[in-house]
mmCIF file of C-alpha atoms in Angstrom:
data_model
loop_
_atom_site.group_PDB
_atom_site.id
_atom_site.type_symbol
_atom_site.label_atom_id
_atom_site.label_comp_id
_atom_site.label_asym_id
_atom_site.label_seq_id
_atom_site.Cartn_x
_atom_site.Cartn_y
_atom_site.Cartn_z
ATOM 1 C CA MET A 1 65.836 111.203 -31.149
ATOM 2 C CA GLY A 2 67.555 114.290 -29.382
ATOM 3 C CA VAL A 3 65.895 117.696 -29.189
ATOM 4 C CA ARG A 4 68.482 119.360 -31.324
ATOM 5 C CA LYS A 5 68.012 116.871 -34.161
ATOM 6 C CA ARG A 6 64.208 117.222 -34.013
ATOM 7 C CA VAL A 7 64.488 120.926 -34.327
ATOM 8 C CA GLU A 8 66.982 120.724 -37.226
ATOM 9 C CA GLU A 9 64.773 118.304 -39.070
ATOM 10 C CA ARG A 10 61.459 120.172 -38.641
ATOM 11 C CA GLY A 11 62.078 122.630 -41.602
ATOM 12 C CA PRO A 12 62.027 126.355 -41.714
ATOM 13 C CA ASN A 13 59.909 128.548 -39.187
ATOM 14 C CA THR A 14 56.723 129.931 -40.322
ATOM 15 C CA TYR A 15 54.640 133.028 -39.030
ATOM 16 C CA ARG A 16 52.273 130.447 -37.367
ATOM 17 C CA ASP A 17 54.958 128.398 -35.633
ATOM 18 C CA THR A 18 58.243 129.987 -34.601
ATOM 19 C CA PRO A 19 60.397 127.867 -32.274
ATOM 20 C CA TYR A 20 63.860 128.640 -31.186
ATOM 21 C CA GLY A 21 66.363 126.676 -29.127
ATOM 22 C CA ILE A 22 67.599 128.016 -25.780
ATOM 23 C CA GLU A 23 71.430 127.603 -25.700
ATOM 24 C CA VAL A 24 74.081 128.357 -23.173
ATOM 25 C CA ARG A 25 76.360 131.206 -24.597
ATOM 26 C CA ASP A 26 79.555 129.639 -23.353
ATOM 27 C CA ASP A 27 79.393 126.330 -24.948
ATOM 28 C CA GLY A 28 76.287 126.162 -27.123
ATOM 29 C CA THR A 29 74.512 123.538 -25.025
ATOM 30 C CA LEU A 30 70.837 123.284 -25.808
ATOM 31 C CA VAL A 31 68.876 123.700 -22.454
ATOM 32 C CA GLY A 32 65.444 124.452 -23.706
ATOM 33 C CA LEU A 33 63.046 125.706 -26.252
ATOM 34 C CA VAL A 34 60.826 128.788 -26.743
ATOM 35 C CA ARG A 35 58.125 129.064 -29.166
ATOM 36 C CA LEU A 36 55.557 131.501 -30.565
ATOM 37 C CA ARG A 37 52.736 129.549 -32.192
ATOM 38 C CA ASP A 38 49.182 130.057 -33.663
ATOM 39 C CA ALA A 39 50.154 133.500 -34.659
ATOM 40 C CA GLU A 40 47.676 135.101 -36.941
ATOM 41 C CA PRO A 41 48.502 138.401 -38.854
ATOM 42 C CA GLU A 42 44.737 139.380 -38.893
ATOM 43 C CA THR A 43 44.546 139.523 -35.080
ATOM 44 C CA GLY A 44 48.192 140.284 -34.164
ATOM 45 C CA CYS A 45 48.042 137.598 -31.458
ATOM 46 C CA ALA A 46 50.170 134.582 -30.737
ATOM 47 C CA GLU A 47 50.706 131.963 -27.963
ATOM 48 C CA LEU A 48 53.997 131.470 -26.163
ATOM 49 C CA ASP A 49 55.362 128.243 -24.960
ATOM 50 C CA ILE A 50 58.651 127.778 -23.114
ATOM 51 C CA TYR A 51 60.398 124.515 -21.833
ATOM 52 C CA LEU A 52 63.649 124.608 -19.834
ATOM 53 C CA GLY A 53 65.051 121.087 -19.448
ATOM 54 C CA GLU A 54 67.152 119.904 -16.622
ATOM 55 C CA ALA A 55 66.491 121.464 -13.131
ATOM 56 C CA ASP A 56 70.292 122.226 -12.706
ATOM 57 C CA ARG A 57 69.736 124.926 -15.513
ATOM 58 C CA TRP A 58 66.840 126.568 -13.596
ATOM 59 C CA GLY A 59 67.538 129.758 -11.709
ATOM 60 C CA ARG A 60 70.256 130.978 -13.966
ATOM 61 C CA GLY A 61 68.214 133.545 -16.136
ATOM 62 C CA TYR A 62 67.975 131.349 -19.187
ATOM 63 C CA ALA A 63 64.132 131.443 -19.192
ATOM 64 C CA THR A 64 63.945 135.190 -18.368
ATOM 65 C CA ASP A 65 66.400 136.010 -21.160
ATOM 66 C CA ALA A 66 64.620 133.732 -23.643
ATOM 67 C CA LEU A 67 61.139 135.137 -22.799
ATOM 68 C CA ARG A 68 62.339 138.761 -23.255
ATOM 69 C CA THR A 69 64.145 137.997 -26.491
ATOM 70 C CA MET A 70 61.165 136.008 -27.944
ATOM 71 C CA CYS A 71 58.532 138.583 -26.865
ATOM 72 C CA ARG A 72 60.738 141.332 -28.405
ATOM 73 C CA TYR A 73 60.988 139.350 -31.598
ATOM 74 C CA GLY A 74 57.220 138.879 -31.665
ATOM 75 C CA PHE A 75 56.338 142.534 -31.126
ATOM 76 C CA ASP A 76 59.155 144.052 -33.269
ATOM 77 C CA SER A 77 59.646 141.561 -36.106
ATOM 78 C CA MET A 78 56.206 139.789 -36.257
ATOM 79 C CA ARG A 79 54.322 143.011 -35.404
ATOM 80 C CA LEU A 80 52.212 141.206 -32.930
ATOM 81 C CA HIS A 81 49.813 143.148 -30.637
ATOM 82 C CA LYS A 82 49.430 140.483 -27.880
ATOM 83 C CA ILE A 83 51.168 137.369 -26.758
ATOM 84 C CA SER A 84 49.386 134.955 -24.430
ATOM 85 C CA LEU A 85 50.321 131.871 -22.365
ATOM 86 C CA THR A 86 48.998 129.563 -19.695
ATOM 87 C CA VAL A 87 50.809 128.399 -16.587
ATOM 88 C CA VAL A 88 49.751 125.861 -13.899
ATOM 89 C CA THR A 89 48.934 127.874 -10.743
ATOM 90 C CA GLU A 90 51.299 125.659 -8.706
ATOM 91 C CA ASN A 91 54.263 126.570 -10.907
ATOM 92 C CA HIS A 92 55.317 129.510 -8.724
ATOM 93 C CA ALA A 93 58.657 129.937 -10.398
ATOM 94 C CA ALA A 94 57.408 130.212 -13.801
ATOM 95 C CA HIS A 95 54.559 132.446 -12.725
ATOM 96 C CA HIS A 96 57.109 134.789 -11.170
ATOM 97 C CA ILE A 97 59.306 135.040 -14.230
ATOM 98 C CA TYR A 98 56.204 135.693 -16.492
ATOM 99 C CA ARG A 99 55.139 138.650 -14.297
ATOM 100 C CA LYS A 100 58.703 139.876 -14.028
ATOM 101 C CA VAL A 101 58.925 140.258 -17.796
ATOM 102 C CA GLY A 102 55.414 141.946 -18.202
ATOM 103 C CA PHE A 103 52.699 139.418 -18.466
ATOM 104 C CA VAL A 104 49.627 139.923 -16.368
ATOM 105 C CA GLU A 105 46.930 137.590 -15.235
ATOM 106 C CA GLU A 106 43.724 137.608 -17.312
ATOM 107 C CA GLY A 107 41.807 134.838 -15.786
ATOM 108 C CA ARG A 108 41.893 131.437 -14.265
ATOM 109 C CA LEU A 109 41.237 128.126 -16.161
ATOM 110 C CA ARG A 110 39.731 125.631 -13.647
ATOM 111 C CA GLN A 111 41.275 122.205 -13.776
ATOM 112 C CA GLY A 112 42.639 122.954 -17.401
ATOM 113 C CA PHE A 113 45.757 120.768 -16.969
ATOM 114 C CA ARG A 114 46.235 117.188 -16.073
ATOM 115 C CA ARG A 115 49.407 115.462 -14.964
ATOM 116 C CA ASP A 116 50.006 112.180 -13.141
ATOM 117 C CA GLY A 117 46.180 111.677 -12.570
ATOM 118 C CA HIS A 118 45.772 114.995 -10.959
ATOM 119 C CA TRP A 119 43.885 118.134 -12.341
ATOM 120 C CA TYR A 120 45.496 121.606 -11.838
ATOM 121 C CA ASP A 121 44.092 125.089 -12.445
ATOM 122 C CA GLN A 122 45.922 127.455 -14.756
ATOM 123 C CA TYR A 123 46.433 131.147 -14.952
ATOM 124 C CA ALA A 124 45.748 132.730 -18.447
ATOM 125 C CA MET A 125 48.310 135.495 -18.782
ATOM 126 C CA GLY A 126 48.933 137.921 -21.534
ATOM 127 C CA MET A 127 51.222 140.791 -22.617
ATOM 128 C CA LEU A 128 50.423 143.723 -25.008
ATOM 129 C CA LYS A 129 52.896 145.513 -27.143
ATOM 130 C CA GLY A 130 54.556 148.070 -25.008
ATOM 131 C CA GLU A 131 54.301 146.168 -21.691
ATOM 132 C CA LEU A 132 57.639 144.076 -22.072
ATOM 133 C CA ARG A 133 59.847 144.853 -19.060
#
């Protein structure tokens, strides 16, 4: 089943789970997904996930634009105080983009992610309201 169909069938967004598709403006092609999850009004905190599909779409500003838009939505519309994420330390491109939009490293999770039989460290990163660039 395609990503677009799964997104359409999942039902309405909630405060706890707010995903949005990342589309190309020119033709509406779905190239990824950005999501705020586990948001709690009591703490004003949420986790951010982003996925940008095919490598030929990387480096074109889609992730940067989607991150800024979603963080702005989280802070302004959802009234969040903090947005957090984790990123594998070897994912230098993603780490660069997160820092560019205002996320800061808050710690390192040792061997917190496993892929293809290998364990990788992750950076724990966060952004407070007012730090978005």
